[in-house]
């Protein structure tokens, strides 16, 4: 609806290193610039440009023949600039890390655990009278989770699985230059069950599964520094099926 120009530029660099079959790592950097330029004079106030920087460092290390560790670390920054209204400039930062451990304890038992963290502060960075830009942090979000996946097969006909997880999220703001909490939430999930695939003679088979799913969560909001917690919500149910087949 508005005549405008859009200008984009980006580049990416990546390097990897593998000193042995047990360890490898890589590092990458992405840089991009986007500019939005409205042509009509009445719309030039919304002209803006975004500079984005993203880096990623990951590594994989086989600690033992049955134990492998993998980690992915990310860092990004997005600078949103308004050419004619520098007071509206905004900076959003993002720090993240994901660590995974995969263990094959026995041929019948395997365990995987993943820990994920992410922190996202943001705020304006206006131009001050000294001709320098300063970051004024206004809000921040922090999320973390821990997940596990356990699989066990005591026999070829029976397998068991367990998948517990925990999630936490916090958000804070700024009031009169001081950081204050705004909202927090916690959630616990669990799912697990058993699966059977049992042959009966030459012509029959018994197949089935039974599983339980459970989830509990609660959130807390803060008003003028006073915490207001919501009632805890829970979901808990079982499901299963059993099938007997026979070839005549």
Coordinates of N, CA and C in Angstrom, one line a residue:
X1 N 0.8 -1.2 0.0 CA 0.0 0.0 0.0 C 0.8 1.3 0.0
X2 N 2.1 1.2 0.4 CA 3.0 2.4 0.5 C 4.2 2.1 -0.4
X3 N 4.5 3.0 -1.3 CA 5.7 2.8 -2.1 C 7.0 2.8 -1.2
X4 N 7.8 1.9 -1.4 CA 9.0 1.8 -0.5 C 10.1 1.0 -1.1
X5 N 11.3 1.1 -0.6 CA 12.4 0.3 -1.0 C 12.8 -0.6 0.2
X6 N 13.3 -1.8 -0.2 CA 13.8 -2.7 0.8 C 15.2 -3.1 0.4
X7 N 16.1 -3.0 1.3 CA 17.5 -3.3 1.0 C 18.0 -4.4 2.0
X8 N 18.6 -5.4 1.5 CA 19.0 -6.5 2.4 C 20.5 -6.9 2.0
X9 N 21.2 -7.3 3.1 CA 22.5 -7.8 2.9 C 22.8 -8.8 4.0
X10 N 23.5 -9.9 3.6 CA 23.8 -10.9 4.7 C 25.0 -11.7 4.2
X11 N 25.7 -12.3 5.2 CA 26.8 -13.1 4.9 C 27.0 -14.1 6.1
X12 N 27.6 -15.2 5.8 CA 27.7 -16.3 6.8 C 29.1 -16.9 6.7
X13 N 29.7 -17.1 7.9 CA 31.0 -17.8 8.0 C 30.9 -19.0 8.9
X14 N 31.6 -20.1 8.5 CA 31.5 -21.3 9.4 C 32.8 -22.0 9.3
X15 N 33.3 -22.5 10.5 CA 34.5 -23.3 10.5 C 34.2 -24.5 11.4
X16 N 34.9 -25.6 11.1 CA 34.7 -26.9 11.8 C 36.1 -27.5 12.1
X17 N 36.2 -28.3 13.2 CA 37.4 -28.9 13.5 C 37.1 -30.3 14.1
X18 N 37.8 -31.3 13.6 CA 37.6 -32.7 14.1 C 39.0 -33.3 14.3
X19 N 39.5 -33.1 15.5 CA 40.8 -33.7 15.8 C 40.8 -35.2 15.9
X20 N 39.7 -35.8 16.2 CA 39.6 -37.3 16.3 C 38.2 -37.7 16.0
X21 N 38.0 -39.0 16.0 CA 36.6 -39.6 15.8 C 35.8 -39.4 17.0
X22 N 36.4 -39.1 18.1 CA 35.6 -38.9 19.4 C 35.1 -37.5 19.6
X23 N 35.7 -36.5 18.9 CA 35.4 -35.1 19.2 C 35.4 -34.3 17.9
X24 N 34.4 -33.5 17.8 CA 34.3 -32.5 16.7 C 33.5 -31.3 17.2
X25 N 33.9 -30.2 16.6 CA 33.3 -28.9 17.0 C 33.2 -28.0 15.8
X26 N 32.3 -27.0 15.8 CA 32.1 -26.0 14.8 C 31.7 -24.7 15.3
X27 N 32.0 -23.6 14.6 CA 31.6 -22.3 15.0 C 31.1 -21.5 13.8
X28 N 30.0 -20.9 13.9 CA 29.5 -20.1 12.8 C 29.0 -18.7 13.2
X29 N 29.0 -17.8 12.2 CA 28.6 -16.4 12.5 C 27.8 -15.9 11.3
X30 N 26.6 -15.4 11.6 CA 25.7 -14.8 10.6 C 25.5 -13.4 10.9
X31 N 25.7 -12.5 9.9 CA 25.4 -11.1 10.0 C 24.5 -10.7 8.8
X32 N 23.5 -9.9 9.2 CA 22.5 -9.4 8.2 C 22.1 -8.0 8.5
X33 N 21.7 -7.3 7.4 CA 21.2 -5.9 7.6 C 20.0 -5.8 6.7
X34 N 19.0 -5.2 7.2 CA 17.7 -5.0 6.5 C 17.3 -3.5 6.7
X35 N 16.9 -2.9 5.6 CA 16.5 -1.5 5.7 C 15.1 -1.4 5.0
X36 N 14.2 -0.6 5.7 CA 12.9 -0.3 5.1 C 12.8 1.2 4.9
X37 N 12.7 1.6 3.6 CA 12.7 3.0 3.3 C 11.4 3.4 2.6
X38 N 10.5 4.1 3.3 CA 9.3 4.5 2.7 C 9.5 5.7 1.8
X39 N 8.9 5.8 0.6 CA 9.1 6.9 -0.3 C 8.3 8.1 0.0
X40 N 7.0 8.0 0.3 CA 6.2 9.2 0.6 C 6.7 9.9 1.9
X41 N 6.7 11.2 1.8 CA 7.2 12.0 3.0 C 6.4 11.7 4.2
X42 N 5.1 11.5 4.1 CA 4.2 11.3 5.3 C 4.5 10.0 6.0
X43 N 5.2 9.1 5.4 CA 5.5 7.8 5.9 C 7.0 7.5 6.3
X44 N 7.8 8.5 6.1 CA 9.2 8.3 6.4 C 9.5 8.2 7.8
X45 N 8.6 8.6 8.7 CA 8.9 8.4 10.1 C 9.0 7.0 10.6
X46 N 8.5 6.1 9.8 CA 8.6 4.6 10.2 C 9.8 4.0 9.5
X47 N 10.6 4.7 8.8 CA 11.8 4.1 8.2 C 12.7 3.5 9.3
X48 N 13.1 2.3 9.0 CA 13.9 1.6 10.1 C 14.9 0.7 9.4
X49 N 15.8 0.3 10.2 CA 16.8 -0.7 9.8 C 17.1 -1.7 10.9
X50 N 17.4 -2.9 10.6 CA 17.7 -3.9 11.5 C 19.1 -4.5 11.3
X51 N 19.9 -4.5 12.3 CA 21.2 -5.2 12.2 C 21.2 -6.5 13.1
X52 N 21.4 -7.6 12.5 CA 21.3 -8.9 13.3 C 22.7 -9.6 13.2
X53 N 23.0 -10.1 14.4 CA 24.3 -10.8 14.5 C 23.9 -12.1 15.3
X54 N 24.3 -13.2 14.7 CA 24.0 -14.5 15.3 C 25.3 -15.4 15.2
X55 N 25.6 -16.1 16.3 CA 26.7 -17.0 16.3 C 26.2 -18.3 17.0
X56 N 26.9 -19.4 16.6 CA 26.6 -20.7 17.1 C 27.8 -21.5 17.3
X57 N 28.0 -22.1 18.5 CA 29.1 -23.0 18.7 C 28.6 -24.3 19.2
X58 N 28.9 -25.4 18.6 CA 28.5 -26.7 19.0 C 29.6 -27.7 19.0
X59 N 29.5 -28.7 19.8 CA 30.5 -29.7 19.9 C 29.9 -31.0 20.3
X60 N 30.5 -32.1 19.9 CA 30.1 -33.4 20.2 C 31.3 -34.2 20.7
X61 N 31.2 -34.9 21.8 CA 32.3 -35.6 22.4 C 31.8 -37.0 22.9
X62 N 32.4 -38.0 22.5 CA 32.1 -39.4 22.9 C 33.0 -39.7 24.1
X63 N 32.4 -39.5 25.3 CA 33.1 -39.7 26.5 C 33.5 -41.2 26.7
X64 N 32.6 -42.1 26.5 CA 32.8 -43.5 26.6 C 32.2 -44.2 25.4
X65 N 32.4 -45.5 25.2 CA 31.8 -46.1 24.0 C 30.3 -46.0 24.0
X66 N 29.7 -45.9 25.2 CA 28.2 -45.8 25.2 C 27.7 -44.5 25.7
X67 N 28.5 -43.5 25.8 CA 28.1 -42.2 26.4 C 28.6 -41.1 25.5
X68 N 27.7 -40.3 25.0 CA 28.1 -39.2 24.1 C 27.4 -37.9 24.6
X69 N 28.2 -36.8 24.6 CA 27.7 -35.5 25.0 C 27.7 -34.5 23.8
X70 N 26.6 -33.8 23.7 CA 26.4 -32.8 22.6 C 25.9 -31.5 23.2
X71 N 26.5 -30.4 22.8 CA 26.1 -29.1 23.3 C 26.1 -28.1 22.1
X72 N 25.0 -27.3 22.2 CA 24.8 -26.3 21.2 C 24.6 -25.0 21.9
X73 N 25.5 -24.0 21.7 CA 25.4 -22.7 22.3 C 25.1 -21.6 21.2
X74 N 24.1 -20.8 21.5 CA 23.8 -19.7 20.5 C 23.8 -18.4 21.2
X75 N 24.1 -17.4 20.4 CA 24.1 -16.0 20.9 C 23.7 -15.1 19.7
X76 N 22.7 -14.2 20.0 CA 22.2 -13.3 18.9 C 21.9 -12.0 19.5
X77 N 21.9 -11.0 18.6 CA 21.6 -9.6 18.9 C 20.9 -9.0 17.7
X78 N 19.8 -8.3 18.0 CA 19.0 -7.7 16.9 C 18.9 -6.2 17.3
X79 N 19.4 -5.3 16.5 CA 19.4 -3.9 16.7 C 18.3 -3.3 15.7
X80 N 17.2 -2.8 16.3 CA 16.2 -2.1 15.5 C 16.4 -0.6 15.6
X81 N 16.7 0.0 14.5 CA 17.0 1.5 14.5 C 16.0 2.3 13.7
X82 N 15.5 3.4 14.3 CA 14.6 4.3 13.6 C 15.4 5.6 13.3
X83 N 15.6 5.8 12.0 CA 16.4 6.9 11.5 C 16.0 8.3 12.1
X84 N 14.7 8.5 12.2 CA 14.2 9.8 12.6 C 13.7 9.9 14.0
X85 N 13.6 8.7 14.7 CA 13.1 8.6 16.1 C 14.1 7.7 16.8
X86 N 15.3 8.1 17.1 CA 16.2 7.3 17.8 C 15.8 6.8 19.2
X87 N 14.9 7.6 19.8 CA 14.4 7.1 21.1 C 13.6 5.8 21.1
X88 N 13.2 5.4 19.9 CA 12.5 4.2 19.8 C 13.4 3.0 19.4
X89 N 14.6 3.2 19.3 CA 15.6 2.1 19.0 C 15.4 1.0 20.0
X90 N 15.5 -0.2 19.6 CA 15.4 -1.3 20.5 C 16.4 -2.4 20.2
X91 N 16.9 -3.0 21.3 CA 17.9 -4.0 21.2 C 17.4 -5.3 21.9
X92 N 17.4 -6.4 21.2 CA 17.0 -7.7 21.8 C 18.1 -8.6 21.7
X93 N 18.5 -9.2 22.9 CA 19.6 -10.1 23.0 C 19.0 -11.5 23.3
X94 N 19.7 -12.5 22.9 CA 19.3 -13.9 23.1 C 20.5 -14.8 23.3
X95 N 20.5 -15.5 24.5 CA 21.5 -16.4 24.9 C 20.9 -17.8 25.1
X96 N 21.3 -18.8 24.4 CA 20.8 -20.1 24.6 C 21.8 -21.2 24.6
X97 N 21.5 -22.3 25.3 CA 22.4 -23.4 25.4 C 21.6 -24.7 25.6
X98 N 21.9 -25.7 24.8 CA 21.2 -27.0 24.8 C 22.3 -28.1 25.0
X99 N 22.2 -28.9 26.1 CA 23.1 -29.9 26.4 C 22.4 -31.2 26.4
X100 N 22.9 -32.2 25.7 CA 22.3 -33.5 25.6 C 23.3 -34.6 26.0
X101 N 22.9 -35.6 26.8 CA 23.7 -36.7 27.1 C 22.9 -38.0 26.6
X102 N 23.6 -38.7 25.8 CA 23.0 -40.0 25.3 C 23.8 -41.2 25.8
X103 N 23.2 -42.1 26.6 CA 23.9 -43.2 27.2 C 23.2 -44.5 26.8
X104 N 24.0 -45.4 26.2 CA 23.6 -46.8 26.0 C 24.2 -47.6 27.1
X105 N 23.4 -47.8 28.2 CA 23.9 -48.5 29.4 C 24.1 -50.0 29.1
X106 N 23.1 -50.6 28.5 CA 23.2 -52.0 28.1 C 22.5 -52.1 26.7
X107 N 22.6 -53.2 26.0 CA 21.9 -53.3 24.8 C 20.4 -53.2 25.0
X108 N 19.9 -53.3 26.2 CA 18.5 -53.2 26.4 C 18.0 -52.0 27.1
X109 N 19.0 -51.2 27.6 CA 18.7 -49.9 28.4 C 19.4 -48.7 27.8
X110 N 18.7 -47.7 27.4 CA 19.3 -46.5 26.9 C 18.6 -45.3 27.6
X111 N 19.4 -44.3 27.9 CA 19.0 -43.1 28.6 C 19.4 -41.8 27.8
X112 N 18.5 -40.9 27.7 CA 18.9 -39.6 27.1 C 18.4 -38.5 27.9
X113 N 19.2 -37.5 28.2 CA 18.8 -36.3 29.0 C 19.2 -35.0 28.3
X114 N 18.3 -34.1 28.3 CA 18.5 -32.8 27.6 C 18.2 -31.6 28.5
X115 N 19.1 -30.7 28.6 CA 19.0 -29.5 29.5 C 19.0 -28.3 28.5
X116 N 18.0 -27.5 28.6 CA 17.8 -26.3 27.7 C 17.7 -25.1 28.5
X117 N 18.5 -24.0 28.2 CA 18.3 -22.7 28.9 C 18.3 -21.6 27.8
X118 N 17.5 -20.6 28.1 CA 17.4 -19.5 27.2 C 17.2 -18.2 28.0
X119 N 17.9 -17.2 27.7 CA 17.7 -15.9 28.3 C 17.6 -14.8 27.3
X120 N 16.6 -13.9 27.4 CA 16.3 -12.9 26.4 C 16.0 -11.6 27.0
X121 N 17.1 -10.8 27.2 CA 16.9 -9.4 27.7 C 16.6 -8.5 26.5
X122 N 15.8 -7.4 26.7 CA 15.6 -6.5 25.7 C 15.3 -5.1 26.2
X123 N 15.4 -4.1 25.4 CA 15.1 -2.7 25.8 C 15.5 -1.7 24.8
X124 N 15.3 -0.5 25.1 CA 15.6 0.6 24.1 C 17.1 0.9 24.2
X125 N 17.7 1.5 23.2 CA 19.0 2.1 23.3 C 19.0 3.4 22.5
X126 N 18.5 4.5 23.2 CA 18.4 5.8 22.6 C 19.8 6.5 22.5
X127 N 19.8 7.5 21.7 CA 21.0 8.4 21.5 C 21.0 9.5 22.6
X128 N 22.1 9.5 23.3 CA 22.2 10.5 24.4 C 22.9 11.8 23.9
X129 N 22.9 12.9 24.7 CA 23.5 14.1 24.3 C 25.0 14.0 24.0
X130 N 25.7 13.0 24.5 CA 27.1 12.8 24.3 C 27.4 12.1 23.0
X131 N 26.3 11.9 22.1 CA 26.4 11.3 20.8 C 26.7 9.8 20.9
X132 N 26.4 9.2 22.1 CA 26.6 7.7 22.2 C 25.2 7.1 22.5
X133 N 25.1 5.8 22.1 CA 23.9 5.0 22.4 C 24.1 4.2 23.7
X134 N 23.1 4.1 24.5 CA 23.2 3.4 25.7 C 22.0 2.4 25.8
X135 N 22.3 1.2 26.2 CA 21.2 0.2 26.3 C 20.5 0.3 27.6
X136 N 19.2 0.5 27.6 CA 18.3 0.6 28.7 C 17.4 -0.6 28.8
X137 N 17.9 -1.6 29.6 CA 17.2 -2.9 29.7 C 15.8 -2.7 30.3
X138 N 14.8 -3.1 29.6 CA 13.4 -2.9 30.1 C 12.7 -4.2 30.5
X139 N 13.1 -5.3 29.9 CA 12.4 -6.6 30.2 C 13.4 -7.7 29.9
X140 N 13.1 -8.9 30.5 CA 14.0 -10.0 30.4 C 13.1 -11.3 30.6
X141 N 13.4 -12.3 29.8 CA 12.7 -13.6 29.9 C 13.8 -14.7 30.1
X142 N 13.5 -15.6 31.0 CA 14.4 -16.7 31.2 C 13.6 -18.0 31.2
X143 N 14.0 -18.9 30.3 CA 13.3 -20.2 30.2 C 14.3 -21.3 30.4
X144 N 13.9 -22.4 31.1 CA 14.8 -23.6 31.2 C 14.0 -24.8 31.3
X145 N 14.5 -25.9 30.8 CA 13.8 -27.2 30.8 C 14.8 -28.3 31.0
X146 N 14.3 -29.4 31.5 CA 15.1 -30.6 31.7 C 14.2 -31.8 31.3
X147 N 14.6 -32.6 30.3 CA 13.9 -33.7 29.8 C 14.7 -34.9 29.8
X148 N 14.0 -36.1 30.0 CA 14.7 -37.3 30.0 C 13.9 -38.3 29.2
X149 N 14.6 -39.3 28.6 CA 13.9 -40.3 27.9 C 14.6 -41.7 28.2
X150 N 13.9 -42.6 28.9 CA 14.5 -43.8 29.3 C 13.7 -44.9 28.6
X151 N 14.4 -45.8 27.9 CA 13.8 -46.9 27.2 C 14.5 -48.2 27.7
X152 N 13.7 -49.2 28.1 CA 14.2 -50.5 28.6 C 13.4 -51.6 28.0
X153 N 14.1 -52.6 27.6 CA 13.5 -53.8 27.0 C 13.9 -55.0 27.7
X154 N 13.2 -55.5 28.7 CA 13.7 -56.7 29.5 C 13.7 -57.9 28.6
X155 N 12.9 -57.9 27.6 CA 12.8 -59.1 26.7 C 12.4 -58.6 25.3
X156 N 12.6 -59.4 24.2 CA 12.2 -58.9 22.9 C 10.7 -58.6 22.8
X157 N 9.9 -59.2 23.7 CA 8.5 -59.0 23.6 C 7.9 -57.9 24.4
X158 N 8.7 -57.3 25.3 CA 8.2 -56.3 26.2 C 9.2 -55.1 26.2
X159 N 8.7 -53.9 26.2 CA 9.5 -52.7 26.2 C 8.8 -51.7 27.1
X160 N 9.6 -50.9 27.9 CA 9.1 -49.9 28.8 C 9.8 -48.6 28.4
X161 N 9.0 -47.5 28.5 CA 9.5 -46.2 28.2 C 9.0 -45.2 29.3
X162 N 9.9 -44.2 29.7 CA 9.6 -43.2 30.7 C 10.1 -41.9 30.1
X163 N 9.3 -40.9 30.2 CA 9.7 -39.5 29.6 C 9.2 -38.4 30.6
X164 N 10.0 -38.2 31.7 CA 9.7 -37.0 32.5 C 10.3 -35.7 32.0
X165 N 9.7 -34.6 32.3 CA 10.3 -33.3 31.9 C 9.8 -32.2 32.9
X166 N 10.6 -31.2 33.0 CA 10.3 -30.1 33.9 C 10.6 -28.8 33.1
X167 N 9.7 -27.8 33.2 CA 9.8 -26.5 32.5 C 9.6 -25.4 33.5
X168 N 10.5 -24.3 33.4 CA 10.3 -23.1 34.2 C 10.5 -21.9 33.3
X169 N 9.7 -20.9 33.5 CA 9.7 -19.7 32.8 C 9.5 -18.5 33.7
X170 N 10.4 -17.5 33.6 CA 10.3 -16.3 34.4 C 10.4 -15.0 33.5
X171 N 9.6 -14.0 33.8 CA 9.7 -12.8 33.0 C 9.7 -11.6 34.0
X172 N 10.6 -10.7 33.8 CA 10.8 -9.5 34.6 C 10.7 -8.2 33.8
X173 N 10.4 -7.2 34.5 CA 10.4 -5.8 33.8 C 11.1 -4.8 34.7
X174 N 11.1 -3.6 34.3 CA 11.8 -2.5 34.9 C 10.8 -1.4 35.4
X175 N 10.9 -1.1 36.7 CA 10.1 0.0 37.2 C 11.0 1.0 37.9
X176 N 11.0 2.2 37.4 CA 11.9 3.3 38.0 C 13.4 2.8 38.1
X177 N 13.8 2.1 37.0 CA 15.2 1.7 36.9 C 15.5 0.5 37.7
X178 N 14.6 -0.1 38.4 CA 14.8 -1.4 39.1 C 14.1 -2.5 38.5
X179 N 14.8 -3.7 38.5 CA 14.2 -4.9 37.9 C 13.2 -5.5 38.9
X180 N 12.0 -5.8 38.4 CA 11.0 -6.4 39.2 C 10.4 -7.6 38.5
X181 N 10.0 -8.6 39.2 CA 9.3 -9.8 38.5 C 7.9 -9.4 38.0
X182 N 7.6 -10.1 36.9 CA 6.2 -9.9 36.3 C 5.4 -11.2 36.3
X183 N 6.1 -12.2 35.9 CA 5.3 -13.5 35.8 C 6.3 -14.7 35.9
X184 N 5.9 -15.8 36.5 CA 6.7 -17.0 36.5 C 5.7 -18.2 36.4
X185 N 6.2 -19.2 35.8 CA 5.3 -20.4 35.6 C 6.2 -21.7 35.7
X186 N 5.6 -22.7 36.2 CA 6.3 -24.0 36.3 C 5.4 -25.1 35.8
X187 N 6.0 -26.1 35.2 CA 5.2 -27.2 34.7 C 6.0 -28.5 34.8
X188 N 5.3 -29.6 35.2 CA 5.9 -30.9 35.3 C 5.1 -31.9 34.5
X189 N 5.8 -32.6 33.6 CA 5.2 -33.6 32.7 C 5.8 -34.9 33.0
X190 N 5.0 -35.9 32.8 CA 5.5 -37.3 32.9 C 4.6 -38.2 32.0
X191 N 5.2 -39.0 31.2 CA 4.5 -40.0 30.4 C 5.4 -41.2 30.4
X192 N 4.7 -42.3 30.5 CA 5.4 -43.6 30.5 C 4.5 -44.7 30.3
X193 N 5.0 -45.8 29.8 CA 4.1 -47.0 29.6 C 4.9 -48.2 29.2
X194 N 4.1 -49.2 28.9 CA 4.7 -50.5 28.5 C 4.1 -51.0 27.2
X195 N 4.8 -51.7 26.4 CA 4.4 -52.2 25.1 C 4.7 -53.7 25.1
X196 N 3.7 -54.5 24.6 CA 3.9 -55.9 24.5 C 3.7 -56.4 23.1
X197 N 4.5 -57.3 22.6 CA 4.3 -57.9 21.3 C 4.7 -59.4 21.5
X198 N 3.7 -60.2 21.9 CA 4.0 -61.5 22.4 C 3.5 -62.5 21.4
X199 N 4.4 -63.3 20.8 CA 3.8 -64.4 19.9 C 3.2 -65.5 20.6
X200 N 2.1 -66.0 20.1 CA 1.4 -67.2 20.7 C 1.4 -68.3 19.7
X201 N 2.2 -69.2 19.9 CA 2.4 -70.3 18.9 C 2.9 -69.8 17.6
X202 N 2.5 -70.5 16.5 CA 2.9 -70.2 15.2 C 1.9 -69.2 14.5
X203 N 0.7 -69.2 15.0 CA -0.3 -68.4 14.3 C -0.9 -67.2 15.0
X204 N -0.5 -67.1 16.3 CA -1.2 -66.0 17.1 C -0.2 -65.0 17.6
X205 N -0.7 -63.8 18.0 CA 0.1 -62.8 18.5 C -0.7 -61.9 19.4
X206 N -0.1 -61.5 20.5 CA -0.8 -60.6 21.5 C 0.0 -59.3 21.5
X207 N -0.7 -58.2 21.1 CA -0.1 -56.9 21.0 C -0.9 -55.9 21.9
X208 N -0.2 -55.0 22.5 CA -0.9 -54.1 23.3 C 0.0 -53.1 24.0
X209 N -0.6 -52.1 24.6 CA 0.2 -51.1 25.3 C -0.6 -50.4 26.3
X210 N 0.0 -49.9 27.4 CA -0.7 -49.2 28.4 C 0.3 -48.0 28.8
X211 N -0.3 -46.8 29.0 CA 0.6 -45.6 29.2 C -0.2 -44.7 30.2
X212 N 0.6 -43.9 30.9 CA 0.0 -42.9 31.8 C 0.6 -41.6 31.4
X213 N -0.2 -40.5 31.4 CA 0.2 -39.2 31.1 C -0.2 -38.3 32.2
X214 N 0.7 -37.5 32.7 CA 0.5 -36.6 33.9 C 1.1 -35.3 33.6
X215 N 0.4 -34.2 33.9 CA 0.9 -32.8 33.8 C 0.4 -32.0 34.9
X216 N 1.2 -31.2 35.5 CA 0.8 -30.3 36.6 C 1.5 -29.0 36.3
X217 N 0.8 -27.9 36.4 CA 1.4 -26.5 36.2 C 0.8 -25.5 37.0
X218 N 1.5 -24.4 37.3 CA 1.1 -23.3 38.1 C 1.8 -22.1 37.6
X219 N 1.1 -20.9 37.6 CA 1.8 -19.7 37.3 C 1.5 -18.6 38.4
X220 N 2.5 -17.7 38.4 CA 2.4 -16.6 39.4 C 2.6 -15.3 38.7
X221 N 1.7 -14.4 39.0 CA 1.9 -13.0 38.5 C 2.1 -12.1 39.6
X222 N 2.8 -11.0 39.3 CA 3.2 -10.0 40.4 C 2.6 -8.6 40.1
X223 N 1.9 -8.1 41.0 CA 1.3 -6.8 40.9 C 1.8 -5.9 42.1
X224 N 2.6 -4.9 41.7 CA 3.2 -4.0 42.7 C 4.0 -4.8 43.7
X225 N 4.7 -5.8 43.2 CA 5.6 -6.6 44.0 C 4.9 -7.7 44.8
X226 N 3.6 -7.8 44.7 CA 2.9 -8.8 45.4 C 2.6 -10.0 44.5
X227 N 2.9 -11.2 45.0 CA 2.7 -12.4 44.2 C 1.3 -12.8 44.3
X228 N 0.7 -13.2 43.1 CA -0.6 -13.8 43.1 C -0.5 -15.1 42.3
X229 N -0.6 -16.2 43.0 CA -0.5 -17.5 42.4 C -1.8 -18.1 42.0
X230 N -1.9 -18.7 40.8 CA -3.1 -19.3 40.3 C -3.2 -20.7 40.9
X231 N -4.4 -21.3 41.0 CA -4.5 -22.7 41.4 C -3.7 -23.6 40.5
X232 N -3.2 -24.6 41.1 CA -2.4 -25.6 40.3 C -3.4 -26.4 39.5
X233 N -3.1 -26.6 38.2 CA -3.9 -27.4 37.4 C -3.2 -28.7 37.1
X234 N -4.0 -29.8 37.0 CA -3.4 -31.1 36.8 C -4.2 -31.9 35.8
X235 N -3.5 -32.7 35.0 CA -4.1 -33.6 34.0 C -3.5 -34.9 34.2
X236 N -4.3 -36.0 34.5 CA -3.8 -37.3 34.8 C -4.7 -38.3 34.2
X237 N -4.2 -39.1 33.3 CA -5.1 -40.1 32.7 C -4.3 -41.3 32.2
X238 N -4.9 -42.4 32.0 CA -4.4 -43.6 31.5 C -5.0 -44.0 30.1
X239 N -4.3 -44.6 29.3 CA -4.9 -45.2 28.1 C -4.2 -46.5 27.7
X240 N -4.9 -47.3 27.1 CA -4.3 -48.6 26.7 C -5.1 -49.4 25.7
X241 N -4.5 -50.4 25.1 CA -5.2 -51.2 24.1 C -4.6 -52.6 24.2
X242 N -5.4 -53.6 23.8 CA -4.9 -55.0 23.7 C -5.6 -55.7 22.5
X243 N -4.8 -56.3 21.7 CA -5.3 -57.0 20.5 C -4.7 -58.4 20.4
X244 N -5.6 -59.3 20.2 CA -5.2 -60.7 20.0 C -5.6 -61.1 18.5
X245 N -4.6 -61.5 17.8 CA -4.8 -61.9 16.4 C -4.4 -63.4 16.2
X246 N -5.1 -64.0 15.3 CA -4.8 -65.4 15.0 C -5.1 -65.7 13.6
X247 N -4.1 -66.4 13.0 CA -4.2 -66.8 11.6 C -4.8 -68.2 11.4
X248 N -5.9 -68.3 10.7 CA -6.5 -69.6 10.5 C -5.9 -70.3 9.3

